[in-house]
PDB file of C-alpha atoms in Angstrom:
ATOM      1  CA  LEU Z   1       0.023  -0.002  -0.004  1.00  0.00           C
ATOM      2  CA  GLU Z   2       2.830   2.396   0.718  1.00  0.00           C
ATOM      3  CA  ARG Z   3       4.330   2.036  -2.797  1.00  0.00           C
ATOM      4  CA  ALA Z   4       0.836   2.497  -4.310  1.00  0.00           C
ATOM      5  CA  ALA Z   5       0.277   5.620  -2.183  1.00  0.00           C
ATOM      6  CA  GLU Z   6       3.579   7.104  -3.231  1.00  0.00           C
ATOM      7  CA  ARG Z   7       3.125   6.331  -6.927  1.00  0.00           C
ATOM      8  CA  ASP Z   8      -0.586   7.166  -7.370  1.00  0.00           C
ATOM      9  CA  GLY Z   9      -2.112   8.544  -4.175  1.00  0.00           C
ATOM     10  CA  PHE Z  10      -5.054  10.052  -6.095  1.00  0.00           C
ATOM     11  CA  ARG Z  11      -6.199   6.735  -7.429  1.00  0.00           C
ATOM     12  CA  LEU Z  12      -5.765   4.998  -4.071  1.00  0.00           C
ATOM     13  CA  ALA Z  13      -7.710   7.683  -2.218  1.00  0.00           C
ATOM     14  CA  LEU Z  14     -10.486   7.682  -4.850  1.00  0.00           C
ATOM     15  CA  LEU Z  15     -10.859   3.887  -4.857  1.00  0.00           C
ATOM     16  CA  LEU Z  16     -10.940   3.698  -1.066  1.00  0.00           C
ATOM     17  CA  ARG Z  17     -13.582   6.433  -1.042  1.00  0.00           C
ATOM     18  CA  LEU Z  18     -15.760   4.829  -3.680  1.00  0.00           C
ATOM     19  CA  SER Z  19     -15.663   1.232  -2.439  1.00  0.00           C
ATOM     20  CA  HIS Z  20     -15.907   0.330   1.164  1.00  0.00           C
ATOM     21  CA  ILE Z  21     -13.699  -2.726   1.154  1.00  0.00           C
ATOM     22  CA  LEU Z  22     -12.900  -2.808   4.831  1.00  0.00           C
ATOM     23  CA  PRO Z  23     -15.319  -4.195   7.411  1.00  0.00           C
ATOM     24  CA  ILE Z  24     -14.551  -1.329   9.814  1.00  0.00           C
ATOM     25  CA  PRO Z  25     -17.361   1.235   9.767  1.00  0.00           C
ATOM     26  CA  PHE Z  26     -17.235   5.043  10.006  1.00  0.00           C
ATOM     27  CA  ASP Z  27     -15.022   5.899   7.069  1.00  0.00           C
ATOM     28  CA  SER Z  28     -11.942   3.909   8.007  1.00  0.00           C
ATOM     29  CA  TYR Z  29     -10.155   5.130   4.843  1.00  0.00           C
ATOM     30  CA  TRP Z  30      -9.268   8.310   6.818  1.00  0.00           C
ATOM     31  CA  TYR Z  31      -7.051   6.230   9.117  1.00  0.00           C
ATOM     32  CA  ILE Z  32      -5.507   4.245   6.298  1.00  0.00           C
ATOM     33  CA  LEU Z  33      -4.721   7.295   4.164  1.00  0.00           C
ATOM     34  CA  GLY Z  34      -3.417   9.149   7.243  1.00  0.00           C
ATOM     35  CA  ALA Z  35      -0.880   6.366   7.842  1.00  0.00           C
ATOM     36  CA  LEU Z  36       0.208   6.240   4.215  1.00  0.00           C
ATOM     37  CA  PRO Z  37       2.296   8.782   2.323  1.00  0.00           C
ATOM     38  CA  VAL Z  38      -0.563  10.238   0.263  1.00  0.00           C
ATOM     39  CA  ARG Z  39       0.006  13.839  -0.731  1.00  0.00           C
ATOM     40  CA  PHE Z  40      -2.611  16.355   0.346  1.00  0.00           C
ATOM     41  CA  MET Z  41      -3.123  17.567  -3.260  1.00  0.00           C
ATOM     42  CA  ASP Z  42      -3.870  13.985  -4.293  1.00  0.00           C
ATOM     43  CA  PHE Z  43      -6.240  13.342  -1.405  1.00  0.00           C
ATOM     44  CA  VAL Z  44      -8.480  16.432  -1.690  1.00  0.00           C
ATOM     45  CA  PRO Z  45      -9.668  16.011  -5.305  1.00  0.00           C
ATOM     46  CA  ALA Z  46     -10.047  12.244  -4.889  1.00  0.00           C
ATOM     47  CA  HIS Z  47     -12.057  12.721  -1.703  1.00  0.00           C
ATOM     48  CA  TRP Z  48     -14.278  15.305  -3.387  1.00  0.00           C
ATOM     49  CA  LEU Z  49     -14.940  13.131  -6.426  1.00  0.00           C
ATOM     50  CA  GLY Z  50     -15.675  10.176  -4.135  1.00  0.00           C
ATOM     51  CA  CYS Z  51     -18.204  12.244  -2.202  1.00  0.00           C
ATOM     52  CA  LEU Z  52     -20.210  12.932  -5.348  1.00  0.00           C
ATOM     53  CA  LYS Z  53     -21.399   9.347  -5.605  1.00  0.00           C
ATOM     54  CA  THR Z  54     -22.862   9.404  -2.085  1.00  0.00           C
ATOM     55  CA  CYS Z  55     -24.268  12.921  -2.573  1.00  0.00           C
ATOM     56  CA  PHE Z  56     -26.023  12.014  -5.788  1.00  0.00           C
ATOM     57  CA  LEU Z  57     -27.552   8.881  -4.221  1.00  0.00           C
ATOM     58  CA  ASP Z  58     -28.716  10.811  -1.167  1.00  0.00           C
ATOM     59  CA  ALA Z  59     -30.284  13.519  -3.361  1.00  0.00           C
ATOM     60  CA  CYS Z  60     -32.137  10.890  -5.432  1.00  0.00           C
ATOM     61  CA  LEU Z  61     -33.295   9.171  -2.249  1.00  0.00           C
ATOM     62  CA  GLY Z  62     -34.594  12.593  -1.023  1.00  0.00           C
ATOM     63  CA  LEU Z  63     -36.493  13.028  -4.253  1.00  0.00           C
ATOM     64  CA  VAL Z  64     -38.047   9.547  -3.882  1.00  0.00           C
ATOM     65  CA  LEU Z  65     -39.110  10.348  -0.358  1.00  0.00           C
ATOM     66  CA  LEU Z  66     -40.592  13.727  -1.407  1.00  0.00           C
ATOM     67  CA  THR Z  67     -42.537  12.005  -4.220  1.00  0.00           C
ATOM     68  CA  SER Z  68     -43.806   9.336  -1.848  1.00  0.00           C
ATOM     69  CA  VAL Z  69     -45.372  11.907   0.498  1.00  0.00           C
ATOM     70  CA  GLY Z  70     -47.164  13.592  -2.347  1.00  0.00           C
ATOM     71  CA  VAL Z  71     -44.863  16.436  -3.398  1.00  0.00           C
ATOM     72  CA  SER Z  72     -44.811  16.397  -7.197  1.00  0.00           C
ATOM     73  CA  LEU Z  73     -42.004  17.930  -9.096  1.00  0.00           C
ATOM     74  CA  GLN Z  74     -41.745  17.988 -12.881  1.00  0.00           C
ATOM     75  CA  GLY Z  75     -38.857  18.463 -15.288  1.00  0.00           C
ATOM     76  CA  ALA Z  76     -36.672  21.389 -14.455  1.00  0.00           C
ATOM     77  CA  GLU Z  77     -37.850  21.604 -10.836  1.00  0.00           C
ATOM     78  CA  GLN Z  78     -36.827  17.984 -10.273  1.00  0.00           C
ATOM     79  CA  GLN Z  79     -33.382  18.484 -11.826  1.00  0.00           C
ATOM     80  CA  GLN Z  80     -32.803  21.671  -9.831  1.00  0.00           C
ATOM     81  CA  LEU Z  81     -33.702  19.913  -6.601  1.00  0.00           C
ATOM     82  CA  ILE Z  82     -31.331  17.022  -7.326  1.00  0.00           C
ATOM     83  CA  VAL Z  83     -28.507  19.409  -8.162  1.00  0.00           C
ATOM     84  CA  ALA Z  84     -29.142  21.582  -5.124  1.00  0.00           C
ATOM     85  CA  GLU Z  85     -29.276  18.567  -2.809  1.00  0.00           C
ATOM     86  CA  SER Z  86     -26.126  17.063  -4.387  1.00  0.00           C
ATOM     87  CA  VAL Z  87     -24.224  20.313  -3.992  1.00  0.00           C
ATOM     88  CA  GLY Z  88     -25.414  20.650  -0.384  1.00  0.00           C
ATOM     89  CA  PHE Z  89     -24.445  17.102   0.503  1.00  0.00           C
ATOM     90  CA  ALA Z  90     -21.081  17.472  -1.234  1.00  0.00           C
ATOM     91  CA  ILE Z  91     -20.259  20.567   0.765  1.00  0.00           C
ATOM     92  CA  VAL Z  92     -21.258  18.947   4.054  1.00  0.00           C
ATOM     93  CA  ALA Z  93     -19.364  15.725   3.182  1.00  0.00           C
ATOM     94  CA  PHE Z  94     -16.274  17.689   2.232  1.00  0.00           C
ATOM     95  CA  LEU Z  95     -16.346  19.717   5.425  1.00  0.00           C
ATOM     96  CA  VAL Z  96     -16.911  16.677   7.570  1.00  0.00           C
TER      97      VAL Z  96
END
């Protein structure tokens, strides 16, 4: 892992963020990447890109929940809501 982190820290950070391969909960990749020589400038963009998957899924789930309680959104309103929720979740995930 150390050699992979030194050669391509961006890819390692992104893959760890996208796929939860470890059975340890609560974002264990933070501990792994903290112990490895991953550069900060490799980690930040990889973490941000990895957050987008979760943010998009959360935004779509929010839209499904709104639709299930009777709030109907059509076309552009629906897309704007998904984009706004995704951006909001991405900001929160990046700050946390």
